[in-house]
PDB file of C-alpha atoms in Angstrom:
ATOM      1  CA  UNK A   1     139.121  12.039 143.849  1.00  0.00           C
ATOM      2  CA  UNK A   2     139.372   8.837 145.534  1.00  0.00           C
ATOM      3  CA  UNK A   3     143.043  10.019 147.231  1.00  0.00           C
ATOM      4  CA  UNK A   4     141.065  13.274 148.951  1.00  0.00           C
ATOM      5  CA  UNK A   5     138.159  11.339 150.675  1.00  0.00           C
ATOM      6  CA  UNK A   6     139.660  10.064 154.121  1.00  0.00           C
ATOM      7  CA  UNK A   7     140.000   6.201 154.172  1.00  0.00           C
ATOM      8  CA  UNK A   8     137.495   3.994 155.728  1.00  0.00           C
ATOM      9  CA  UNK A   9     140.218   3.044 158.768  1.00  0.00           C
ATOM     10  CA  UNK A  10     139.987   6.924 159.660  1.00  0.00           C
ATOM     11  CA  UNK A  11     138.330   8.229 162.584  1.00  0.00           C
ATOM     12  CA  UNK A  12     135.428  10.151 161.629  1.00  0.00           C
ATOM     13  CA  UNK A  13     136.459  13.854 162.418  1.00  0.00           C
ATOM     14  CA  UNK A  14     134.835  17.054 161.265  1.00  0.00           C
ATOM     15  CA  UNK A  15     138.220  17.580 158.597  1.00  0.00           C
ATOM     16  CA  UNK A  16     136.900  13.973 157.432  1.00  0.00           C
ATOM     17  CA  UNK A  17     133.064  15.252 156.653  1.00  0.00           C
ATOM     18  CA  UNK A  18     134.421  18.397 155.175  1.00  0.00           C
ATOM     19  CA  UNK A  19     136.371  16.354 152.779  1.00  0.00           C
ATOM     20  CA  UNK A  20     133.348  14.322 151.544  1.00  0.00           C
ATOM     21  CA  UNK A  21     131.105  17.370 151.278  1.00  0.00           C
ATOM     22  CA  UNK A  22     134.054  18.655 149.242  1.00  0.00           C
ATOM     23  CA  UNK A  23     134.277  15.562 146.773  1.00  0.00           C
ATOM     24  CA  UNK A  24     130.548  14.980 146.722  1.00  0.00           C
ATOM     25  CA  UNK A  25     129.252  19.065 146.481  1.00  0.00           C
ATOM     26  CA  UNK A  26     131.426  19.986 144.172  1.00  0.00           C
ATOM     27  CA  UNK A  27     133.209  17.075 141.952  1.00  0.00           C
ATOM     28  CA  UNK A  28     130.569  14.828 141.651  1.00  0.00           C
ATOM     29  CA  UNK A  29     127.594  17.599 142.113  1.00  0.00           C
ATOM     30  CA  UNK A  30     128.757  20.286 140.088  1.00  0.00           C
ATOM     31  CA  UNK A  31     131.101  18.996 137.771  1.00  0.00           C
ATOM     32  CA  UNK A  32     129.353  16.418 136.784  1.00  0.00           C
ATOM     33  CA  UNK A  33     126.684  18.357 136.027  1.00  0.00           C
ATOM     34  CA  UNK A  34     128.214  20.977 134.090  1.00  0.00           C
ATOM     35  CA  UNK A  35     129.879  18.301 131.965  1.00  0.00           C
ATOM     36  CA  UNK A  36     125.841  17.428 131.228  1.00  0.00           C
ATOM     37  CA  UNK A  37     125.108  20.967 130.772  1.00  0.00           C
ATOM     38  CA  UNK A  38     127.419  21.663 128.241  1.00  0.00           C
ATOM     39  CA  UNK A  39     126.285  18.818 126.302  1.00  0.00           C
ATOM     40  CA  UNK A  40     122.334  20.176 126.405  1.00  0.00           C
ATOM     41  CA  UNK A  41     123.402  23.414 126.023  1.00  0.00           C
ATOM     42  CA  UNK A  42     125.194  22.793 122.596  1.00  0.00           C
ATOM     43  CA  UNK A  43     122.007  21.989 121.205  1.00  0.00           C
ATOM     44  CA  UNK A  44     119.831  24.508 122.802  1.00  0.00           C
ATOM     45  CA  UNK A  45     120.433  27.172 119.655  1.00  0.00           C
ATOM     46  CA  UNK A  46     119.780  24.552 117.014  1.00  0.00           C
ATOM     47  CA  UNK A  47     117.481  25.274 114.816  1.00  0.00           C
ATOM     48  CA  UNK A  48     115.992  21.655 114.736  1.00  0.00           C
ATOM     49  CA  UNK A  49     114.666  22.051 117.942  1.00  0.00           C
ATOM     50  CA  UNK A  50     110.993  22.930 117.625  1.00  0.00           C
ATOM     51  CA  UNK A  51     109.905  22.207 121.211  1.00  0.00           C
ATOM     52  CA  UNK A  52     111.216  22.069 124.870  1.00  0.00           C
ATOM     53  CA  UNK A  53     110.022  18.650 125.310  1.00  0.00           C
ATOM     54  CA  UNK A  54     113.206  17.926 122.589  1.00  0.00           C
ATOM     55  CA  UNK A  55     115.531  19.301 125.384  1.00  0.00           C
ATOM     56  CA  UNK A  56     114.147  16.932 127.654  1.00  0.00           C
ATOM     57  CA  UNK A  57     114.889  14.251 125.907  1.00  0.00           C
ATOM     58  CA  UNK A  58     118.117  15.080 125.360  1.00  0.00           C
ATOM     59  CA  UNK A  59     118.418  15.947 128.873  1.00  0.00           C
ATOM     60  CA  UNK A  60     117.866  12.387 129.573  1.00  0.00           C
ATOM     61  CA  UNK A  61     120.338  11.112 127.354  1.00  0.00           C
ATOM     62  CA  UNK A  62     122.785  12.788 128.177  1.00  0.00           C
ATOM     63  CA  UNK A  63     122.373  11.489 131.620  1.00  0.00           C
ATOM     64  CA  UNK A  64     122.344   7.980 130.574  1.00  0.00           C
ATOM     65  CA  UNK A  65     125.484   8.482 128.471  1.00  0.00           C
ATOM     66  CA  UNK A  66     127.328  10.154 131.465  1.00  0.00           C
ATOM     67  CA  UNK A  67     126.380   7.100 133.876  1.00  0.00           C
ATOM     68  CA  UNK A  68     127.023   4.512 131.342  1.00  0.00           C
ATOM     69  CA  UNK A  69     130.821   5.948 130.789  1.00  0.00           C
ATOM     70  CA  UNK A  70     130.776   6.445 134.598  1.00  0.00           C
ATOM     71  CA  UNK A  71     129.760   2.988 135.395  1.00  0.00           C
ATOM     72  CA  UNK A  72     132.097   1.312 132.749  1.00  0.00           C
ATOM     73  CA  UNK A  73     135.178   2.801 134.717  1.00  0.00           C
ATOM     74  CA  UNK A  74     133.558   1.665 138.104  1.00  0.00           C
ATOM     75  CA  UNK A  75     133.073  -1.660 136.948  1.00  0.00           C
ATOM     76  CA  UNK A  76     136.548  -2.100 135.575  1.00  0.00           C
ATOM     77  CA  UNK A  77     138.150  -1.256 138.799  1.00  0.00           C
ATOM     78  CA  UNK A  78     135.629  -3.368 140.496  1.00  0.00           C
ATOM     79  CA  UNK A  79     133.478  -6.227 139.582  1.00  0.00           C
ATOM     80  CA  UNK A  80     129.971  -7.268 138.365  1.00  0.00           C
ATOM     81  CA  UNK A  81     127.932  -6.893 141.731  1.00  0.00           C
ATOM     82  CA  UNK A  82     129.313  -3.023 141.637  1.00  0.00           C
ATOM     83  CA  UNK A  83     127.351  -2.838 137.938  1.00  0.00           C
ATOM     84  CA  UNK A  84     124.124  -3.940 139.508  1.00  0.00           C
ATOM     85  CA  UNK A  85     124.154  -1.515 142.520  1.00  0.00           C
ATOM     86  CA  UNK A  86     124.909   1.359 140.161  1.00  0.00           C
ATOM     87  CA  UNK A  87     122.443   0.332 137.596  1.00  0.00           C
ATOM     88  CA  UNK A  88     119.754   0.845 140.168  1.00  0.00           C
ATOM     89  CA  UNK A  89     121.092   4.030 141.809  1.00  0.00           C
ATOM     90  CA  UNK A  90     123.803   5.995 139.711  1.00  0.00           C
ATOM     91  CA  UNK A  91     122.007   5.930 136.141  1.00  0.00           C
ATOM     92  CA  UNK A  92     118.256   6.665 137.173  1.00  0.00           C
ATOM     93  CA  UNK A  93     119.981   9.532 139.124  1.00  0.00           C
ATOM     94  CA  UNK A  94     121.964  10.739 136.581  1.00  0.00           C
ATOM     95  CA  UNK A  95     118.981  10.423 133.420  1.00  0.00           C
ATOM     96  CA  UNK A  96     116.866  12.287 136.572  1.00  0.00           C
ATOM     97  CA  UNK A  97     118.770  16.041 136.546  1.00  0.00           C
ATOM     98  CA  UNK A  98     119.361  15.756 133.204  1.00  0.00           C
ATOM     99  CA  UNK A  99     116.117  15.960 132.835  1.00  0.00           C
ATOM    100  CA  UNK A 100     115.760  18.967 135.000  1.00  0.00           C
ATOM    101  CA  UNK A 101     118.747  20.418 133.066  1.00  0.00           C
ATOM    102  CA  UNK A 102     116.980  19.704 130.146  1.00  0.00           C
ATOM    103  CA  UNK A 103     113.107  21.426 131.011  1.00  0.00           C
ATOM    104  CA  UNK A 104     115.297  24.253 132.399  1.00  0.00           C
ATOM    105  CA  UNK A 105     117.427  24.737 129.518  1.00  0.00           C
ATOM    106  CA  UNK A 106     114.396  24.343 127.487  1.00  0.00           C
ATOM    107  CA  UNK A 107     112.290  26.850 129.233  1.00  0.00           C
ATOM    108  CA  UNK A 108     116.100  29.394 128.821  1.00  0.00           C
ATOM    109  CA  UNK A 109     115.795  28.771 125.316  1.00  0.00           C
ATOM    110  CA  UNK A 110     111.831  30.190 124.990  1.00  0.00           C
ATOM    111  CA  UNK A 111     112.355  32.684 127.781  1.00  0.00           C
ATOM    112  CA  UNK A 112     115.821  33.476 127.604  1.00  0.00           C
ATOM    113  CA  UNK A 113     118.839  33.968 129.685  1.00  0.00           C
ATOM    114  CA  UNK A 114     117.894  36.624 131.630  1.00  0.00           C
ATOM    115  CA  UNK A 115     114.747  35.126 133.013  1.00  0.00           C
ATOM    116  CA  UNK A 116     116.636  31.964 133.282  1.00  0.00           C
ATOM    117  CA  UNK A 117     120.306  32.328 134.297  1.00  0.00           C
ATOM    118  CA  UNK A 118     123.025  29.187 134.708  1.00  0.00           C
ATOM    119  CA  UNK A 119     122.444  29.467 138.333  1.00  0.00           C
ATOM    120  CA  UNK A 120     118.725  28.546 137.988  1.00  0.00           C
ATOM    121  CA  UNK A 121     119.206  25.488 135.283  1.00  0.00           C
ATOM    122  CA  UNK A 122     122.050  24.066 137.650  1.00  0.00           C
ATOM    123  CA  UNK A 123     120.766  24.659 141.394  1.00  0.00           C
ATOM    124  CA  UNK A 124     118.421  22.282 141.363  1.00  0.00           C
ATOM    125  CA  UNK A 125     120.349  19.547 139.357  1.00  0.00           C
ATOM    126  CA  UNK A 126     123.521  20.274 141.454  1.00  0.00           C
ATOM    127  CA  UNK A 127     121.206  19.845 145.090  1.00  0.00           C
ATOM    128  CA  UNK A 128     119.742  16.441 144.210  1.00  0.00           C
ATOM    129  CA  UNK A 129     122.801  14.989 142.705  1.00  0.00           C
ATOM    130  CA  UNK A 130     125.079  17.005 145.699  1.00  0.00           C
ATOM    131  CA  UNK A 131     123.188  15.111 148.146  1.00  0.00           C
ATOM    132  CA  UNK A 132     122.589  11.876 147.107  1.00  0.00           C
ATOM    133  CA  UNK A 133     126.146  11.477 146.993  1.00  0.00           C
ATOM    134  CA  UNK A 134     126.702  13.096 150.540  1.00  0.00           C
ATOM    135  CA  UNK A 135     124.253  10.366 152.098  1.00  0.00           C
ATOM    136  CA  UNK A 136     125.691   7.641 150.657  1.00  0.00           C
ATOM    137  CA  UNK A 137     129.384   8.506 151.058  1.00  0.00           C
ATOM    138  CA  UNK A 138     128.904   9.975 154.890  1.00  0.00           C
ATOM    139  CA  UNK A 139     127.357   6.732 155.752  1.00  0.00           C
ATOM    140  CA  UNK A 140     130.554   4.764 154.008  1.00  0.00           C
ATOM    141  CA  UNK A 141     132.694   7.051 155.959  1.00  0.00           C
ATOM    142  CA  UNK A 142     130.460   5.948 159.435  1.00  0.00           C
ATOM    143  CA  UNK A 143     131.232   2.222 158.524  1.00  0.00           C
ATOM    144  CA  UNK A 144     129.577   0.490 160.642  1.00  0.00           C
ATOM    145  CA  UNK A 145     128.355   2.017 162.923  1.00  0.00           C
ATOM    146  CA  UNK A 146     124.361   2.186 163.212  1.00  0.00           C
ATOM    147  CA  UNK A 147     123.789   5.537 161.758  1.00  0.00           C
ATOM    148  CA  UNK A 148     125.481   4.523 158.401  1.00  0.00           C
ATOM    149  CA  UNK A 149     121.772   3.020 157.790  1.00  0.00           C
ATOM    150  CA  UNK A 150     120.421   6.784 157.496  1.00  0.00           C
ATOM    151  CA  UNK A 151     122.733   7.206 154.709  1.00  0.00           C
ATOM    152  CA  UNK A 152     121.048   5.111 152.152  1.00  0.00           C
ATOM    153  CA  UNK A 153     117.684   6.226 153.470  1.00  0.00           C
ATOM    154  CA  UNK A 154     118.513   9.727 152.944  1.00  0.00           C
ATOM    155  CA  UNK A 155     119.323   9.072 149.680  1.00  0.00           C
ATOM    156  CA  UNK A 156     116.567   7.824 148.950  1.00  0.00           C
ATOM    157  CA  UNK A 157     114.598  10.191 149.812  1.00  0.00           C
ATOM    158  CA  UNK A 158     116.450  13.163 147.969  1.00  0.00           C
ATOM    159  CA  UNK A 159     115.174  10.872 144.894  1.00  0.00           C
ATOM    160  CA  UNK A 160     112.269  10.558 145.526  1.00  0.00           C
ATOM    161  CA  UNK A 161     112.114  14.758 146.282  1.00  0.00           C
ATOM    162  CA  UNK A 162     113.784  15.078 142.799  1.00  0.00           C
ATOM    163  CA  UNK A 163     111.376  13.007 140.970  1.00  0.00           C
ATOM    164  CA  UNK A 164     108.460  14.953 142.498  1.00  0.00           C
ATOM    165  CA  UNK A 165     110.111  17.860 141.482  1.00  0.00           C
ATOM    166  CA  UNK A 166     110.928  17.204 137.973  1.00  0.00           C
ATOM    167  CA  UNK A 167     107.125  16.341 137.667  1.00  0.00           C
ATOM    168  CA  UNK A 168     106.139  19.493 139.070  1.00  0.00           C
ATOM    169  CA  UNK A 169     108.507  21.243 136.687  1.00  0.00           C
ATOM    170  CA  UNK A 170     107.511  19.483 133.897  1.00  0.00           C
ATOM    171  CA  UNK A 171     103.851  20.190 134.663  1.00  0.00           C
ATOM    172  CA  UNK A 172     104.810  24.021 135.208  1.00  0.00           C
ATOM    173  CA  UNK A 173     106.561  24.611 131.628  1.00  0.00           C
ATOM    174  CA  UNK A 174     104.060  22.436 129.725  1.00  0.00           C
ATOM    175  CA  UNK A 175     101.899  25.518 130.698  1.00  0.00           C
ATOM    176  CA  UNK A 176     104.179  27.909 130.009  1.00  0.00           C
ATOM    177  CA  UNK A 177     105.302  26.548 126.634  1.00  0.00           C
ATOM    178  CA  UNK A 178     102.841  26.180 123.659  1.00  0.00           C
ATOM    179  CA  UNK A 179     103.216  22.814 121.906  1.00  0.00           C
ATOM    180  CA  UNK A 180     105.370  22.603 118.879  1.00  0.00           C
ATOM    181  CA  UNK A 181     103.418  23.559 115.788  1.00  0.00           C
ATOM    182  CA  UNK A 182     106.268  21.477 113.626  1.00  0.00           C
ATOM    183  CA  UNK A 183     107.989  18.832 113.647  1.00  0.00           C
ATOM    184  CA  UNK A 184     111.409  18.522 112.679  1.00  0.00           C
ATOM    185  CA  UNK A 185     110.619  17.040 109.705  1.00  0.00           C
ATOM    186  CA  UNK A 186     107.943  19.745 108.537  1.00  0.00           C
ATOM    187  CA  UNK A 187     110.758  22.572 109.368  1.00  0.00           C
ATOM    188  CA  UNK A 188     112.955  21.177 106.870  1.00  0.00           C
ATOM    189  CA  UNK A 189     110.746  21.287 104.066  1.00  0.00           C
ATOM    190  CA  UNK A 190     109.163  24.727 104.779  1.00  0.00           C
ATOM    191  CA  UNK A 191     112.679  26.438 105.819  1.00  0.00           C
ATOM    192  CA  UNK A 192     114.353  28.411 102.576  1.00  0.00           C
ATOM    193  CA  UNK A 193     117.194  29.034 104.710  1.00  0.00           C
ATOM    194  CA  UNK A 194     120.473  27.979 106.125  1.00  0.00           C
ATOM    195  CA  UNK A 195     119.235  25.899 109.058  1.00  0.00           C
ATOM    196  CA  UNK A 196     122.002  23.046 109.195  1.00  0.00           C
ATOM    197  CA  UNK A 197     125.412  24.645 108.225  1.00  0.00           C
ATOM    198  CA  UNK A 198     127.716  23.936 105.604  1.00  0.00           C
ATOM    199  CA  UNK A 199     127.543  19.927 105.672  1.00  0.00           C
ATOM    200  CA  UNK A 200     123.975  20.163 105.420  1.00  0.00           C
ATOM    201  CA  UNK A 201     121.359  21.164 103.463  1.00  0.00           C
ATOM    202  CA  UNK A 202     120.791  25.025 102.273  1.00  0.00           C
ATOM    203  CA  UNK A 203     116.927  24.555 101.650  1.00  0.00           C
ATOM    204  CA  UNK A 204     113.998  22.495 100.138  1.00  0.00           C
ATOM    205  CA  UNK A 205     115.177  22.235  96.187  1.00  0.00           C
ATOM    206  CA  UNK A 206     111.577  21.283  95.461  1.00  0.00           C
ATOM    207  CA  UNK A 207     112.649  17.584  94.732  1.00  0.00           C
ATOM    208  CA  UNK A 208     109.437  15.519  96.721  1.00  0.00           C
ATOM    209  CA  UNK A 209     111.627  12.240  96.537  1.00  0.00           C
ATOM    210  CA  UNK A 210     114.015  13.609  98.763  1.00  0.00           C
ATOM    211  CA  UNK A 211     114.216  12.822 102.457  1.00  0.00           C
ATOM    212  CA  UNK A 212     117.071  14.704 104.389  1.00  0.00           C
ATOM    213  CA  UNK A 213     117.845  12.092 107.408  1.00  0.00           C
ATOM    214  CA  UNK A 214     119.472  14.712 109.971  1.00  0.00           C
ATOM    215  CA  UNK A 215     121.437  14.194 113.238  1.00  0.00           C
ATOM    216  CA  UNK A 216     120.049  17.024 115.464  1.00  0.00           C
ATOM    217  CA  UNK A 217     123.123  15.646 117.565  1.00  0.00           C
ATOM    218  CA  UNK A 218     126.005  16.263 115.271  1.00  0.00           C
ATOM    219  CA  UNK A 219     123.729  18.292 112.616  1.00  0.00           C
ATOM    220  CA  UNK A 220     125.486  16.265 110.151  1.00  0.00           C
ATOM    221  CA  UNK A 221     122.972  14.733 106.874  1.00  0.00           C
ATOM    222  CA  UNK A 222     122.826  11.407 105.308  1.00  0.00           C
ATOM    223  CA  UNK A 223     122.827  11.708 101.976  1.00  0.00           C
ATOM    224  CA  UNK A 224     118.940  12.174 100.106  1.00  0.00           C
ATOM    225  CA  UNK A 225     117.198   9.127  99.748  1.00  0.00           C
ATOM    226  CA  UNK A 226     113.973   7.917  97.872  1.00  0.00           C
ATOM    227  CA  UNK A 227     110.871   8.254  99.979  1.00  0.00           C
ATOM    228  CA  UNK A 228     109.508   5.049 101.379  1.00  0.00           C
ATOM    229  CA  UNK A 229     106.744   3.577  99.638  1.00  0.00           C
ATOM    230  CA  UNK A 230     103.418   4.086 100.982  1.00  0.00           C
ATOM    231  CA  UNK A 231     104.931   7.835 101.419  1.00  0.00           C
ATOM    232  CA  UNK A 232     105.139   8.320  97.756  1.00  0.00           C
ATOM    233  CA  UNK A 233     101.786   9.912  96.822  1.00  0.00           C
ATOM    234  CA  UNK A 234     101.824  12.455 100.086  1.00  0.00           C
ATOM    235  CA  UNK A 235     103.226  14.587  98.348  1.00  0.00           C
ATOM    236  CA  UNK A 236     102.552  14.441  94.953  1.00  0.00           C
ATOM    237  CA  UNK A 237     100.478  17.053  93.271  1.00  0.00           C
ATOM    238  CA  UNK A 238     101.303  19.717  95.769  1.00  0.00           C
ATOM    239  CA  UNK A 239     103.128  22.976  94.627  1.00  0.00           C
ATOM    240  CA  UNK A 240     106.839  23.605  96.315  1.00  0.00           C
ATOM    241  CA  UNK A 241     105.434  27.226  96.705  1.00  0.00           C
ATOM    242  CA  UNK A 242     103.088  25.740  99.663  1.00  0.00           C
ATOM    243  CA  UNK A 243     106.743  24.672 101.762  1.00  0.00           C
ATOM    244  CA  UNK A 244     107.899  28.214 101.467  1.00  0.00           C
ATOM    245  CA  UNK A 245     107.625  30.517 104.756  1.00  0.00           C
TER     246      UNK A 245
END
């Protein structure tokens, strides 16, 4: 990446902007953000997942994983002051779209891919992340020269627009989407199905000392454990018919 942006010595020319729309549009903007999308989207289907809000959250994480891998091969190139910069720009950024990749992905799971196509979950995502990046490395390209202050300004400000925006869209499906009536907890002992795969567990066997401590990431299971005490007696008395759908 860093051999197609023009060097800093260069003459500012409009081959020069093209190449940093290039690099900033589409690697850091889309790519990026596909690489975040793919992780979301690999848990959109589970069946663990008993309420958009879950997405969300995972949206978010997987935007804090992405900047803390991205930041830990900045800083080794670099050094400490280049940690502190990013800390405040690159990883609120980053845990910001994916949590608008996460509410949209959430509200494709409920509604469905038709009503919500890629294009929709990543526009938005790919905009504020698209031109961030475009402020900030036009006004590197300027030097210094006194508009390379609007940079950092502008950028700014397309962060500020995306957190108004994932507020408004988290408002928006919060009214579309009912609450979960389950937690994840709940939906493993009612289900008397398949709902983890082969490395986890089939159903409820009607055993109330067991508690199935699941991964929703990997959807792999920790072996059953007794319940913790103080737990012990919520249970007890009830008929395993009552877990059954």
């Amino acid at each position: 990446i860093t051999a197609i942006l023009p060097s800093k010595e260069e003459e500012v020319t409009f081959l020069s902007v093209l190449q940093v729309l290039f690099v900033s549009l589409f690697f850091a903007g889309f790519c990026e953000e596909f690489l975040k999308y793919i992780v979301i989207a690999r848990l959109q289907k589970s069946p663990l997942i008993s309420s958009w809000k879950s997405l969300l959250v995972y949206g978010i994480c997987a935007g804090a994983g992405f900047a803390t891998a991205e930041n830990l091969s900045y800083v080794m190139r670099s050094d400490f002051g280049t940690a502190i910069v990013r800390a405040f720009l690159s990883v609120p950024l980053h845990c910001l779209t994916g949590s608008v990749l996460g509410m949209m992905i959430g509200t494709q799971r409920f509604f469905g891919a038709d009503v919500v196509p890629f294009w929709k979950v990543m526009i938005i995502p790919w905009a504020i992340h698209g031109g961030f990046d475009t402020s900030l490395m036009v006004a590197e390209l300027w030097g210094e020269d006194p508009l390379s202050v609007m940079g950092p300004i502008f950028a700014f400000l397309v962060y500020v627009c995306g957190i108004i925006y994932a507020r408004y869209l988290y408002i928006e499906t919060d009214a579309m989407l009912p609450p979960a009536d389950k937690t994840i907890h709940d939906m493993l002992l009612s289900s008397n199905q398949t709902i983890l795969g082969a490395n986890g567990i089939n159903h409820w066997n009607g055993d109330y000392d067991f508690v199935c401590d699941c991964c929703v990431c990997c959807q792999c299971c920790c072996q059953s454990k007794p319940v913790t005490k103080g737990n012990e007696n919520s249970s007890a008395g009830r008929d395993p018919a009552e877990f059954d759908d």
